[in-house]
Amino acid sequence: MDFLNTAFTFPTVVYSTLLLIVLLFWLISLAGFADPDMLDGDADIEVEGGADGGSLWQMGFGGVPLTVSISLIVALSWVVSFYAQKLFAYLLGDGVMFYLTGGAFMLGSLFVALPLAAAAVRPLRGVFDSQQTSSKDALVGLECVIATGKVTATFGQARVSHEGSEQLVEVRCDEENTFTQGDKALLIEHNTTTHSYTIVTNPW
């Protein structure tokens, strides 16, 4: 009960909520309904454009999917916040001070977790570099089923079965109105910049 009381009271409850969202995402991803690389396309564009989105890469989080980096940050922030609240709860005070001090605990936990998460990412880079290249290329040439109402040069998703599991992938097509939901297509190329596949009508 002491564990639950700490985990689900302010300020740790904020990170507990985020951690539950992260766990839900990975469960959905394991079921094949979400792609761990789903955030990387937009992030790459922001980095190339010099926007604030590149800050995570500058802090040492490059080389792994953005979802992995965020998951590590949330998980470690939760751990730091949990133990900080457990050990220093007497500092929280009452009333307005409770929320002000709790907010400081939250920010402090995040700042402590960031370098720890960056350190945890480093040994994972080589694994993800090799796995992502092989897994993405392995889907090229496979048949997929369109999951969205349309596929354009900037929008579209499809489901593809590979090694006994179904994955939801981003797909693109230069010609609009070629595909609708339920149509079958062929993955012919993987674009590493947009993390999407070019599709064409299945010739057979």
Coordinates of C-alpha atoms in Angstrom, one line a residue:
M1 CA 0.0 0.0 0.0
D2 CA 2.9 2.4 0.7
F3 CA 4.1 1.7 -2.8
L4 CA 0.8 2.6 -4.4
N5 CA 0.3 5.6 -2.1
T6 CA 3.7 7.0 -3.2
A7 CA 3.2 6.1 -6.9
F8 CA -0.3 7.6 -7.2
T9 CA 0.1 10.8 -5.2
F10 CA 1.6 14.1 -6.4
P11 CA 4.2 14.6 -7.7
T12 CA 5.0 11.0 -8.7
V13 CA 1.5 10.4 -10.0
V14 CA 2.4 12.5 -13.0
Y15 CA 5.2 10.2 -14.0
S16 CA 3.1 7.2 -13.1
T17 CA 0.5 8.3 -15.6
L18 CA 3.1 8.8 -18.3
L19 CA 4.6 5.4 -17.5
L20 CA 1.3 3.7 -17.9
I21 CA 0.9 5.4 -21.3
V22 CA 4.4 4.2 -22.3
L23 CA 3.6 0.7 -21.2
L24 CA 0.3 0.8 -23.2
F25 CA 2.1 2.0 -26.3
W26 CA 4.6 -0.9 -26.1
L27 CA 1.8 -3.4 -25.6
I28 CA 0.1 -2.0 -28.7
S29 CA 3.4 -2.1 -30.6
L30 CA 4.0 -5.7 -29.6
A31 CA 0.5 -6.5 -30.9
G32 CA 1.6 -5.0 -34.3
F33 CA -0.8 -2.1 -34.2
A34 CA 1.9 0.6 -33.7
D35 CA 5.4 1.1 -35.1
P36 CA 8.2 2.0 -32.6
D37 CA 9.6 4.2 -35.4
M38 CA 6.4 6.2 -35.8
L39 CA 7.8 9.4 -34.4
D40 CA 11.1 9.3 -36.1
G41 CA 10.0 10.7 -39.5
D42 CA 8.9 14.0 -38.1
A43 CA 11.9 14.1 -35.7
D44 CA 14.3 13.7 -38.5
I45 CA 12.7 16.6 -40.4
E46 CA 13.0 18.8 -37.4
V47 CA 16.6 17.9 -36.8
E48 CA 17.5 18.6 -40.4
G49 CA 15.7 21.9 -40.2
G50 CA 17.5 23.0 -37.1
A51 CA 14.4 23.1 -35.0
D52 CA 14.1 22.4 -31.3
G53 CA 13.2 18.8 -32.1
G54 CA 17.0 18.2 -32.5
S55 CA 17.7 18.9 -28.8
L56 CA 17.3 15.2 -27.9
W57 CA 19.9 14.2 -30.5
Q58 CA 22.3 16.9 -29.2
M59 CA 21.9 15.5 -25.7
G60 CA 23.0 12.1 -26.9
F61 CA 19.7 10.3 -27.7
G62 CA 20.4 9.8 -31.4
G63 CA 20.7 6.3 -32.9
V64 CA 17.6 4.7 -31.4
P65 CA 13.9 5.2 -32.1
L66 CA 12.5 8.3 -30.4
T67 CA 9.9 6.2 -28.7
V68 CA 12.7 4.3 -26.9
S69 CA 14.4 7.5 -25.8
I70 CA 11.1 8.9 -24.5
S71 CA 10.3 5.6 -22.7
L72 CA 13.7 5.6 -21.0
I73 CA 13.3 9.2 -19.9
V74 CA 9.8 8.6 -18.5
A75 CA 10.8 5.3 -16.7
L76 CA 13.9 6.8 -15.1
S77 CA 12.1 10.0 -14.2
W78 CA 9.5 7.9 -12.4
V79 CA 12.1 6.0 -10.5
V80 CA 13.9 9.2 -9.4
S81 CA 10.6 10.9 -8.5
F82 CA 9.3 7.8 -6.6
Y83 CA 12.4 7.5 -4.4
A84 CA 12.8 11.3 -3.9
Q85 CA 9.2 11.5 -2.7
K86 CA 9.6 8.5 -0.5
L87 CA 12.8 9.8 1.1
F88 CA 12.0 13.5 1.2
A89 CA 8.2 13.6 1.6
Y90 CA 8.7 15.7 4.7
L91 CA 10.0 18.6 2.6
L92 CA 6.8 18.8 0.5
G93 CA 4.9 20.9 3.1
D94 CA 1.2 21.7 2.9
G95 CA -1.1 23.8 0.8
V96 CA 0.4 25.9 -1.9
M97 CA 3.9 24.9 -0.8
F98 CA 3.0 21.2 -1.4
Y99 CA 2.4 21.8 -5.1
L100 CA 5.4 24.2 -5.5
T101 CA 7.8 21.8 -3.9
G102 CA 6.2 18.9 -5.7
G103 CA 6.7 20.7 -9.0
A104 CA 10.4 21.2 -8.1
F105 CA 10.6 17.5 -7.4
M106 CA 9.2 16.7 -10.8
L107 CA 11.6 19.0 -12.6
G108 CA 14.5 17.8 -10.6
S109 CA 13.6 14.2 -11.3
L110 CA 13.6 15.0 -15.0
F111 CA 16.9 16.7 -15.0
V112 CA 18.5 13.8 -13.1
A113 CA 16.9 11.2 -15.4
L114 CA 18.0 12.8 -18.7
P115 CA 21.7 12.1 -18.4
L116 CA 20.9 8.6 -17.0
A117 CA 18.7 7.9 -20.0
A118 CA 21.3 9.2 -22.4
A119 CA 23.8 6.9 -20.9
A120 CA 21.4 3.9 -21.2
V121 CA 20.8 4.7 -24.9
R122 CA 24.5 4.5 -25.9
P123 CA 24.9 0.7 -25.8
L124 CA 21.6 0.3 -27.6
R125 CA 22.6 2.3 -30.7
G126 CA 24.5 -0.5 -32.5
V127 CA 21.7 -3.0 -31.8
F128 CA 19.0 -0.7 -33.3
D129 CA 21.1 0.4 -36.2
S130 CA 21.6 -3.2 -37.4
Q131 CA 18.1 -4.4 -36.4
Q132 CA 16.3 -1.5 -38.0
T133 CA 18.2 -1.8 -41.3
S134 CA 17.6 -5.5 -41.6
S135 CA 14.0 -5.5 -40.4
K136 CA 13.0 -2.6 -42.6
D137 CA 14.7 -4.1 -45.7
A138 CA 13.1 -7.5 -44.9
L139 CA 9.6 -6.1 -45.6
V140 CA 10.5 -4.9 -49.1
G141 CA 8.8 -7.1 -51.6
L142 CA 6.0 -8.2 -49.3
E143 CA 2.3 -7.7 -49.9
C144 CA 0.5 -5.3 -47.6
V145 CA -3.2 -4.4 -47.0
I146 CA -4.0 -0.7 -47.0
A147 CA -5.3 0.3 -43.5
T148 CA -6.3 3.9 -44.3
G149 CA -9.0 5.4 -46.5
K150 CA -6.4 6.7 -49.0
V151 CA -2.7 6.7 -49.7
T152 CA -0.9 9.8 -50.9
A153 CA 2.7 11.1 -51.2
T154 CA 2.5 12.2 -47.6
F155 CA 0.0 10.0 -45.9
G156 CA -1.0 6.3 -45.6
Q157 CA -0.7 3.2 -43.5
A158 CA -0.8 -0.5 -44.3
R159 CA -0.7 -3.8 -42.5
V160 CA 2.0 -6.3 -43.5
S161 CA 2.6 -9.8 -42.1
H162 CA 6.2 -10.9 -41.5
E163 CA 7.5 -13.9 -39.6
G164 CA 4.1 -14.6 -38.0
S165 CA 3.4 -11.1 -36.8
E166 CA 1.4 -8.2 -38.3
Q167 CA 2.9 -4.8 -38.4
L168 CA 1.4 -1.4 -39.2
V169 CA 3.7 0.6 -41.4
E170 CA 3.7 4.0 -43.1
V171 CA 3.2 3.8 -46.8
R172 CA 3.4 6.3 -49.6
C173 CA 2.2 6.5 -53.2
D174 CA 2.9 9.2 -55.8
E175 CA -0.5 8.8 -57.5
E176 CA -3.5 9.7 -55.3
N177 CA -6.8 7.8 -55.4
T178 CA -4.9 4.6 -56.4
F179 CA -5.5 2.8 -53.2
T180 CA -8.3 2.7 -50.7
Q181 CA -8.8 0.8 -47.4
G182 CA -8.6 -3.0 -47.9
D183 CA -6.7 -2.9 -51.2
K184 CA -3.6 -5.0 -51.6
A185 CA -0.3 -3.5 -52.6
L186 CA 3.4 -4.3 -52.9
L187 CA 6.1 -2.7 -50.8
I188 CA 8.9 -1.9 -53.2
E189 CA 11.2 0.5 -51.3
H190 CA 11.9 1.8 -47.8
N191 CA 12.6 5.5 -47.4
T192 CA 14.9 6.0 -44.4
T193 CA 14.2 9.7 -44.2
T194 CA 10.5 9.5 -43.8
H195 CA 10.5 5.9 -42.4
S196 CA 7.9 4.9 -44.9
Y197 CA 7.5 2.4 -47.8
T198 CA 6.7 3.2 -51.4
I199 CA 4.0 1.0 -52.7
V200 CA 2.7 -0.1 -56.1
T201 CA -0.2 -2.2 -57.3
N202 CA 0.4 -5.8 -56.7
P203 CA 1.1 -7.3 -60.2
W204 CA -0.2 -10.8 -59.2

